Short mmCIF file of C-alpha atoms and ligand atoms in Angstrom, two decimals:
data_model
loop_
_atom_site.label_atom_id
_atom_site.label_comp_id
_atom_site.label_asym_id
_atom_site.label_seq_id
_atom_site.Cartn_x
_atom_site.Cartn_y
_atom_site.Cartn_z
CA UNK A 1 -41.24 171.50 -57.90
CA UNK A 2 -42.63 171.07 -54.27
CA UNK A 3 -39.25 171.24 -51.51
CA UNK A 4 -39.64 167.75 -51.19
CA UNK A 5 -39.68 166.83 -54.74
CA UNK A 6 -36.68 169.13 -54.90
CA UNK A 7 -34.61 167.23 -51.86
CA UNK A 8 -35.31 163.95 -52.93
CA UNK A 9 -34.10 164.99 -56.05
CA UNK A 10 -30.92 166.74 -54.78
CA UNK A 11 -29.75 163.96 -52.82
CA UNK A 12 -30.59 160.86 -54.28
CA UNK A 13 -27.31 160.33 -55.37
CA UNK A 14 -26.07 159.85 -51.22
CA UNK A 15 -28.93 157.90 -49.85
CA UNK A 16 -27.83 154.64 -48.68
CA UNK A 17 -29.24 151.62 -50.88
CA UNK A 18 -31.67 149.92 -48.52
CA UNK A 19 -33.15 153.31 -47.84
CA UNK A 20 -33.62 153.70 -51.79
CA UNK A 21 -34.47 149.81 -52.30
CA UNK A 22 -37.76 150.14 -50.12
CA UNK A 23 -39.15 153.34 -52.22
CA UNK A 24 -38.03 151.91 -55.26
CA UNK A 25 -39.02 148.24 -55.47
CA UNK A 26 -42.21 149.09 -57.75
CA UNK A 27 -39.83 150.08 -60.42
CA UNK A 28 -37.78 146.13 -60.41
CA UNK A 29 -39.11 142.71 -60.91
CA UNK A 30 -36.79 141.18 -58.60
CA UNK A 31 -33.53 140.39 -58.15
CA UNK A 32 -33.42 136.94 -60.27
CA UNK A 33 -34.54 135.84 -63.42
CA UNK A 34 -37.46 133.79 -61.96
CA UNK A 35 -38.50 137.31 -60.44
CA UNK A 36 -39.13 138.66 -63.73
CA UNK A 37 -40.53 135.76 -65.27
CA UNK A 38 -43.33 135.40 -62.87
CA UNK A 39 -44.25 139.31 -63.42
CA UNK A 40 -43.79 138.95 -66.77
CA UNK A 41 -46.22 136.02 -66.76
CA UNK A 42 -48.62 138.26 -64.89
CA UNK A 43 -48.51 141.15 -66.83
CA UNK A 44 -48.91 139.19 -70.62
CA UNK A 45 -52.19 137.82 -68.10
CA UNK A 46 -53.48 141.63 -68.13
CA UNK A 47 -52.88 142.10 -71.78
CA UNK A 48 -49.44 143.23 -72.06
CA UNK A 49 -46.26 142.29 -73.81
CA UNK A 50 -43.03 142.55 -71.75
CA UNK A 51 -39.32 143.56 -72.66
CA UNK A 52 -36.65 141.83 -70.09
CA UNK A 53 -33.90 143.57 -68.90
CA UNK A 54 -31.37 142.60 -66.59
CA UNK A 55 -29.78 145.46 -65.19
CA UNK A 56 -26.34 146.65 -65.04
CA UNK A 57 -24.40 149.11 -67.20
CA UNK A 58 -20.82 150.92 -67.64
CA UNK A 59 -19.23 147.51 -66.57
CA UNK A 60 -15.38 147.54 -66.22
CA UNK A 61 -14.17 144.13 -67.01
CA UNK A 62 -14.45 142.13 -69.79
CA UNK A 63 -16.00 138.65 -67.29
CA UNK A 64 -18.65 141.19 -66.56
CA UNK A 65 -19.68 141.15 -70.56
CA UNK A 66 -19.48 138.12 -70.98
CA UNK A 67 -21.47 137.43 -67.52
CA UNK A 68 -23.91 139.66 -68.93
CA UNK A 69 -24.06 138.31 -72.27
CA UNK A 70 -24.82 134.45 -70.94
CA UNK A 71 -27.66 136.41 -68.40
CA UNK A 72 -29.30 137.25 -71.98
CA UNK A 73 -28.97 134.10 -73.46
CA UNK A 74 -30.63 132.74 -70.71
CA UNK A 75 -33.09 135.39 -70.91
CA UNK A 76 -34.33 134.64 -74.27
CA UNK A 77 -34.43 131.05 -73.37
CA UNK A 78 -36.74 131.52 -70.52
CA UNK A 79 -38.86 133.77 -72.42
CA UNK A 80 -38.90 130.54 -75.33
CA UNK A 81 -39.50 127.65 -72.73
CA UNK A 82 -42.30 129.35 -70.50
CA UNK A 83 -44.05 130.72 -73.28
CA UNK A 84 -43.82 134.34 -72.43
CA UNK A 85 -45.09 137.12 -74.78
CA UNK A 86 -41.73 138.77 -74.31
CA UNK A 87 -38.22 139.89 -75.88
CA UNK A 88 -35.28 141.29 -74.48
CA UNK A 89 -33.30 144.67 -74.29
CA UNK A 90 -30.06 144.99 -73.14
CA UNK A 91 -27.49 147.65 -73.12
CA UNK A 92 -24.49 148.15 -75.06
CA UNK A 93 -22.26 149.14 -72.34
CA UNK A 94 -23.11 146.31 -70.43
CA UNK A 95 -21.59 144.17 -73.03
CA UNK A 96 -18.48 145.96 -72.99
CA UNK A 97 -18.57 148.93 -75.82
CA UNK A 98 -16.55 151.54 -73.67
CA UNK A 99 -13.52 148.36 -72.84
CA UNK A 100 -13.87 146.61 -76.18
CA UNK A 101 -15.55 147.87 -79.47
CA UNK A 102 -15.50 144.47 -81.85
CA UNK A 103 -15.26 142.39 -77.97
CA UNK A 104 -18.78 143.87 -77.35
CA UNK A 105 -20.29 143.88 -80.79
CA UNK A 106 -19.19 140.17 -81.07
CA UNK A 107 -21.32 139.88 -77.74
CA UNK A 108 -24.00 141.60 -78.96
CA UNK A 109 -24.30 139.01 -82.34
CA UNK A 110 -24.65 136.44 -80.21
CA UNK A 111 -27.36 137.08 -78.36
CA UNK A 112 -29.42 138.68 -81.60
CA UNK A 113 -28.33 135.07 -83.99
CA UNK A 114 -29.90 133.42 -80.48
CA UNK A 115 -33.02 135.76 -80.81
CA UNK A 116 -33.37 134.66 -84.41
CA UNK A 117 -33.07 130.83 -83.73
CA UNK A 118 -35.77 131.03 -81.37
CA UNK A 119 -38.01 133.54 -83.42
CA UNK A 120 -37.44 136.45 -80.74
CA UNK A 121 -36.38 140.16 -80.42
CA UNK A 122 -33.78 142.24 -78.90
CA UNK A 123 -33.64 145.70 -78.75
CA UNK A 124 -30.30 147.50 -78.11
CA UNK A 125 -31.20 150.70 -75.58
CA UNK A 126 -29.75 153.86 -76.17
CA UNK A 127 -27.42 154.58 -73.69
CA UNK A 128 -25.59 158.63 -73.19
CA UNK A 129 -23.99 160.28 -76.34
CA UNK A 130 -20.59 159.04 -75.93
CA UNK A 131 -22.47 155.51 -77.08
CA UNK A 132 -24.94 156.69 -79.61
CA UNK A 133 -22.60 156.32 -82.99
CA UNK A 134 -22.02 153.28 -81.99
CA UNK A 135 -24.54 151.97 -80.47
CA UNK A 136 -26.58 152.96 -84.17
CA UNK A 137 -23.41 151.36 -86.22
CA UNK A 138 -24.43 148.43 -83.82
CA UNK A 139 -27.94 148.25 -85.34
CA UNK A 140 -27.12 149.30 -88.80
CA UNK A 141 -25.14 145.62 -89.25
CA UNK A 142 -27.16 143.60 -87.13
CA UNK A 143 -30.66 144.60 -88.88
CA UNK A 144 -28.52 144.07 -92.13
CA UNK A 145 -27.54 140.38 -90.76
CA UNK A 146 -30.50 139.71 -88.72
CA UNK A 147 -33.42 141.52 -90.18
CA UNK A 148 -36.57 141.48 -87.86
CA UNK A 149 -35.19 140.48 -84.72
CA UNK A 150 -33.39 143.54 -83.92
CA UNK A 151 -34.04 147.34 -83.09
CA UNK A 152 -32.70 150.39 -80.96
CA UNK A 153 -33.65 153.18 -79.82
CA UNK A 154 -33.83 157.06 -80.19
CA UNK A 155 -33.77 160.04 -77.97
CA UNK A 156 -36.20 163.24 -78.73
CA UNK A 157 -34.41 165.25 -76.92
CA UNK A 158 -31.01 164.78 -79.09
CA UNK A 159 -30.69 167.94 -81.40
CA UNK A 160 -29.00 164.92 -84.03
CA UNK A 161 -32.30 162.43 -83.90
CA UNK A 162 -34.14 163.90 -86.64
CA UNK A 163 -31.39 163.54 -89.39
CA UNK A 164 -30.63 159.71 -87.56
CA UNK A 165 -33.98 158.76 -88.66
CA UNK A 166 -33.16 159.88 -92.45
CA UNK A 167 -29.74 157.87 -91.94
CA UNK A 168 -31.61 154.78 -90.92
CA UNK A 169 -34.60 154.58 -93.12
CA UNK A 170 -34.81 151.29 -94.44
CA UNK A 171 -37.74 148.67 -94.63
CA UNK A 172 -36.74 146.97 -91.28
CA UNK A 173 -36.88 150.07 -88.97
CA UNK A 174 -37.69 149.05 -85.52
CA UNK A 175 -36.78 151.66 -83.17
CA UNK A 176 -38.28 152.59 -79.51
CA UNK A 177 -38.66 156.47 -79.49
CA UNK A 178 -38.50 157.83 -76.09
CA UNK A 179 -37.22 161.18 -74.70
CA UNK A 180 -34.12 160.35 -73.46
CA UNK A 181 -33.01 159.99 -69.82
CA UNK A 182 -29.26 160.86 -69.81
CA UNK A 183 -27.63 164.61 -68.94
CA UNK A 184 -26.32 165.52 -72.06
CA UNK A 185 -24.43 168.65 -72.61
CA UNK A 186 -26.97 171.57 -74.57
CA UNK A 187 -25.05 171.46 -77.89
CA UNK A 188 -26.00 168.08 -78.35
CA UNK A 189 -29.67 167.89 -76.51
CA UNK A 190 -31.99 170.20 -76.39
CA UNK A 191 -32.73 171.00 -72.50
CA UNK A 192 -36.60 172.80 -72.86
CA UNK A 193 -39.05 170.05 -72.54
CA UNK A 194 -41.52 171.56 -74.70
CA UNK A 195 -38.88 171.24 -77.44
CA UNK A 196 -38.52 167.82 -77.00
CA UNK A 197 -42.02 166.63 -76.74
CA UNK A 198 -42.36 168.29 -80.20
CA UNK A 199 -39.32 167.02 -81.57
CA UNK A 200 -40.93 163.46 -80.09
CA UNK A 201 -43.82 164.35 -82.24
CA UNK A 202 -41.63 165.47 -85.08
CA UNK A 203 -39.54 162.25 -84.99
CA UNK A 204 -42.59 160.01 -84.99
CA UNK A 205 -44.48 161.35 -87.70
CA UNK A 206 -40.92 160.76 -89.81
CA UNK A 207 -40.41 157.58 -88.56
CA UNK A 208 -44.15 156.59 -89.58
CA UNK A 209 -44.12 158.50 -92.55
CA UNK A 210 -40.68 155.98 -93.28
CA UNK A 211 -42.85 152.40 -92.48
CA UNK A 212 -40.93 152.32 -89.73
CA UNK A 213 -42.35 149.75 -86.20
CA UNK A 214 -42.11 152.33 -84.00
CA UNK A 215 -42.43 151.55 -79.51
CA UNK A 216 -43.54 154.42 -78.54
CA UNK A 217 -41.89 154.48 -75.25
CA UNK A 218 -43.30 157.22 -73.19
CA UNK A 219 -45.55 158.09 -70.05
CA UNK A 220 -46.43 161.52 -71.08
CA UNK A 221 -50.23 162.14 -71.62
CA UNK A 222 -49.93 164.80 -73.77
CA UNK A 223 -47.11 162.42 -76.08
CA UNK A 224 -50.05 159.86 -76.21
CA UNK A 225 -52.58 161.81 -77.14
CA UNK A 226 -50.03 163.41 -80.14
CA UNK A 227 -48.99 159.55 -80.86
CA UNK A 228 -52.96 158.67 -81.19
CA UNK A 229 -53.31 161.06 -83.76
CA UNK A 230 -50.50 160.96 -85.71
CA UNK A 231 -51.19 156.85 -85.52
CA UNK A 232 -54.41 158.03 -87.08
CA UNK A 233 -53.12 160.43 -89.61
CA UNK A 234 -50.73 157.64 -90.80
CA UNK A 235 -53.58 154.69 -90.85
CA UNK A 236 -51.87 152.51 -88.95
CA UNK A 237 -53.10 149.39 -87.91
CA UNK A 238 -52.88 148.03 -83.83
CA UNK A 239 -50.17 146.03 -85.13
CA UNK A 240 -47.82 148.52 -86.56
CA UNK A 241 -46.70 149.93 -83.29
CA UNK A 242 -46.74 149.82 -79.80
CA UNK A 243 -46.80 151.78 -76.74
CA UNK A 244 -43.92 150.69 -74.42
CA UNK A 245 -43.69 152.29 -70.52
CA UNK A 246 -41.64 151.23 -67.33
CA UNK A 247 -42.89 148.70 -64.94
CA UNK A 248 -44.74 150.50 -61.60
CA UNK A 249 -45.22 154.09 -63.55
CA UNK A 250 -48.67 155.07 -64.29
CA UNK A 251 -50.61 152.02 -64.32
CA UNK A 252 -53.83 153.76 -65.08
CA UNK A 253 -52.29 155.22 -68.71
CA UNK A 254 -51.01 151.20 -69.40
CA UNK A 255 -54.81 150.04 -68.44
CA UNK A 256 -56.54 153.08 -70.46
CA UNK A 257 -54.05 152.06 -73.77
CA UNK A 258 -55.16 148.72 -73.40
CA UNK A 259 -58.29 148.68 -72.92
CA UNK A 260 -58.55 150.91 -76.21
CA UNK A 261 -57.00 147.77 -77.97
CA UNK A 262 -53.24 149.17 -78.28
CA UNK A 263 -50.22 146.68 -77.88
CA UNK A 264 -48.63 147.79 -75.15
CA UNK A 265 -45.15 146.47 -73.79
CA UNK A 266 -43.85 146.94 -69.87
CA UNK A 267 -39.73 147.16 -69.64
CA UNK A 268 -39.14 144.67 -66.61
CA UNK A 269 -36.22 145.07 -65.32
CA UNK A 270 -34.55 142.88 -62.72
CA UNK A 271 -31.00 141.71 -60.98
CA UNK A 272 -28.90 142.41 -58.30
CA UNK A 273 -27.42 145.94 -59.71
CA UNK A 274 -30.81 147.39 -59.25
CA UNK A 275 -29.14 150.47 -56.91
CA UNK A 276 -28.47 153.11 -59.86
CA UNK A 277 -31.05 152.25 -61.75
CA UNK A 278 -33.33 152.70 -58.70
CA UNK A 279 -31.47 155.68 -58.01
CA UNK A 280 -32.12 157.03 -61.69
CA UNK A 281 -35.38 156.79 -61.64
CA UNK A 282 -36.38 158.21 -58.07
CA UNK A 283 -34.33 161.14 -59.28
CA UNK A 284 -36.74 161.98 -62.35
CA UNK A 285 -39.63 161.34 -60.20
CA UNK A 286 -39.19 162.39 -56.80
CA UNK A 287 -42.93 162.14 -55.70
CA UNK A 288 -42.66 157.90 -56.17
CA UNK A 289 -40.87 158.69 -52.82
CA UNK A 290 -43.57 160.47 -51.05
CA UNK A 291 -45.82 158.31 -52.31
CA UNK A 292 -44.44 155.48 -51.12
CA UNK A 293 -44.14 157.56 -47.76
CA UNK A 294 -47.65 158.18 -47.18
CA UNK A 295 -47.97 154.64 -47.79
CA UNK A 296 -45.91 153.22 -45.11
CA UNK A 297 -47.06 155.98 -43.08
CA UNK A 298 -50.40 154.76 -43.04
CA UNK A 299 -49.71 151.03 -42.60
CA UNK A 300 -48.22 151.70 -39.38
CA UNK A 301 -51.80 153.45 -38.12
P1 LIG B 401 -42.11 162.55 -68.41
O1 LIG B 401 -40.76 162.45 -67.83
O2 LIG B 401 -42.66 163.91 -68.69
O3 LIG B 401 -43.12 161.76 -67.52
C1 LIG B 401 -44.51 161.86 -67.64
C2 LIG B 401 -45.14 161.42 -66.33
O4 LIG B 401 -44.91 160.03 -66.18
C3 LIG B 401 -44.47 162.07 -65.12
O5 LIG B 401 -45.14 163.22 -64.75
C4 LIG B 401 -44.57 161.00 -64.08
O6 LIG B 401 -45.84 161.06 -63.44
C5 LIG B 401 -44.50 159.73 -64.87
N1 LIG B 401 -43.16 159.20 -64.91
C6 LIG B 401 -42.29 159.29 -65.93
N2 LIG B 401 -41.16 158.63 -65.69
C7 LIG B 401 -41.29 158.14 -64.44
C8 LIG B 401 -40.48 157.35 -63.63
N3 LIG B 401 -39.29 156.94 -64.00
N4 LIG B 401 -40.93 157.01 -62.43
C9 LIG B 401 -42.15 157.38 -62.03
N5 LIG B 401 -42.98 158.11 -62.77
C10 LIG B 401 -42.57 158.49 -63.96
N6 LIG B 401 -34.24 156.49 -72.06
C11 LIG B 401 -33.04 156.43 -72.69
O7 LIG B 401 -32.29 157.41 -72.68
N7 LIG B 401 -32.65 155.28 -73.32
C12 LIG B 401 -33.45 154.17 -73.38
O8 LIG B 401 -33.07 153.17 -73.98
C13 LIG B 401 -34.71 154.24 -72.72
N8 LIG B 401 -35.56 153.17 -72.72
C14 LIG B 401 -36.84 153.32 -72.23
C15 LIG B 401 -37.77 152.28 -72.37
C16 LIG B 401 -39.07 152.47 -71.98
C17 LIG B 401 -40.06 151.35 -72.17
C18 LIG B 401 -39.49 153.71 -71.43
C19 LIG B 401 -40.91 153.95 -71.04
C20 LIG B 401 -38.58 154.71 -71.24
C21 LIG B 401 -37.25 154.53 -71.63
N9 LIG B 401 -36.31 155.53 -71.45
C22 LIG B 401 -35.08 155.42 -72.07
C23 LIG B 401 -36.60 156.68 -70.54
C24 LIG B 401 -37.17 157.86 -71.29
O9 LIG B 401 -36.17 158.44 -72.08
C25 LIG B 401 -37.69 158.93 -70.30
O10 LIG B 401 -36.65 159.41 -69.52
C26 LIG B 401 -38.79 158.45 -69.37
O11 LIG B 401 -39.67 157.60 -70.04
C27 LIG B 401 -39.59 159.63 -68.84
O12 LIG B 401 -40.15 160.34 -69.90
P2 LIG B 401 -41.72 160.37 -70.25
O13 LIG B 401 -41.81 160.38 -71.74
O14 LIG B 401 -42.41 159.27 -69.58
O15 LIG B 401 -42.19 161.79 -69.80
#
């Protein structure tokens, strides 16, 4: 890791918010949902799906939830009346699963029986392992109540996800696989990359090998490449999975997938709490920053 890399990943955490907010707007769609919609709208122009995500997590009242809940109501909605090629995710913590167990599972149905009514999708995101039994108890009822409009999400890097994906085989398996984002303590994740891009590889050629519709949520060459084959090994068709990856990384990977014919889904996030998310992701990729540098650098010449 170059010194920069290494301060802007050191400090992240103390850098005031407009300071982070101009290196970080690639990564957010805007602060409202008419933001999102319009990139949304853009992006399904290029060939993509989209999921929406209003952001905001950990929440620490109950008005909050439910806030957050009627935010994805209105979500799905939008995504119903202009047409996008879109669903939602949301996260369980943001509907109240640390305050409120049944509070925020009762939010949770509500949004997913909406999602049915209007023929759409949500998929619950994984948040850190204090949520993940829940957060897969969560999808184990609503798939059961719902099937088809729900799915969630595993993490590669989880030491547990291997013998999750045995727990959860059924016909309606919809999960996003992705690496995982959160620090978790060793005895639960493993903390060598290498071992979790192969246990990503692992993972998907059980989850395939189960008929499950798998997003394949990652921006790691070398995890596409691995996907493309096992996609091939499995003899899938372009509509038994999808390649999912954050709005404003790697652009040229999203264009290469698509051009090759694979559905491909952008995570859009947008809303006013965009500061930690912001903050998250300049963390795990410190050179967005000095890319963004050299770019304002240059304007001003
Ligand atoms: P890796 O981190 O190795 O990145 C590969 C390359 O991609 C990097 O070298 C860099 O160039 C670029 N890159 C990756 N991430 C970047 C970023 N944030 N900003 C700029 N460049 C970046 N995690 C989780 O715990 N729960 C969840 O629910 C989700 N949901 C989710 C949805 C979608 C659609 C995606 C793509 C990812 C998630 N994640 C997530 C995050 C995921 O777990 C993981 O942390 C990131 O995707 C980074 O891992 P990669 O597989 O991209 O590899």
């Amino acid at each position: 890791m170059s010194l920069f890399n290494f301060l802007v990943s050191k400090t992240i955490m103390h850098v005031p918010g407009p300071i982070v907010g101009y290196f970080a707007k690639g990564y957010i769609a805007g602060s409202t949902l008419d933001d999102a919609a319009g990139v949304a709208g853009r992006l399904n122009q290029q060939g993509a799906m989209v999921t929406l995500d209003i952001l905001g997590e950990f929440i620490t009242t109950k008005a909050q939830a439910t806030f957050f809940k009627e935010q994805c109501l209105k979500i799905l909605q939008t995504i119903h009346d202009e047409k996008l090629d879109g669903n939602l995710s949301l996260k369980p913590t943001q509907m109240g699963m640390l305050l409120d167990k049944e509070f925020a599972f009762e939010n949770i149905r509500e949004i997913v029986k909406k999602a049915k009514e209007l023929d759409n999708f949500v998929r619950i995101d994984m948040e850190d392992i204090s949520c993940t039994d829940d957060t897969l108890e969560f999808y184990r009822s609503l798939r059961a109540e719902f099937p088809g409009h729900v799915g969630t999400v595993l993490q590669s890097y989880l030491r547990r996800t291997l013998a999750d994906i045995d727990e959860l085989a059924n016909d309606q398996m919809n999960i996003r696989l992705c690496k995982g984002i959160y620090n978790e303590p060793r005895t639960a994740a493993f903390k060598d990359g290498a071992i979790t891009n192969r246990n990503f590889v692992e993972c998907l050629d059980k989850l395939f090998g189960y008929g499950a519709y798998v997003g394949i949520a990652t921006h790691d060459e070398k995890l596409v490449f691995e996907s493309l084959r096992l996609i091939e090994k499995h003899g899938l068709k372009k509509d038994q999975y999808e390649f999912q990856m954050l709005l404003g990384v790697d652009q040229q990977l999203r264009q290469i997938l698509l051009d090759d014919g694979h559905r491909l889904r952008v995570y859009v996030p947008y809303g006013k709490d965009w500061l930690p998310y912001s903050k998250r992701r300049l963390k795990e990729n410190p050179s967005i920053a000095r890319h963004a540098l050299v770019q304002m650098i240059s304007r001003e010449q």
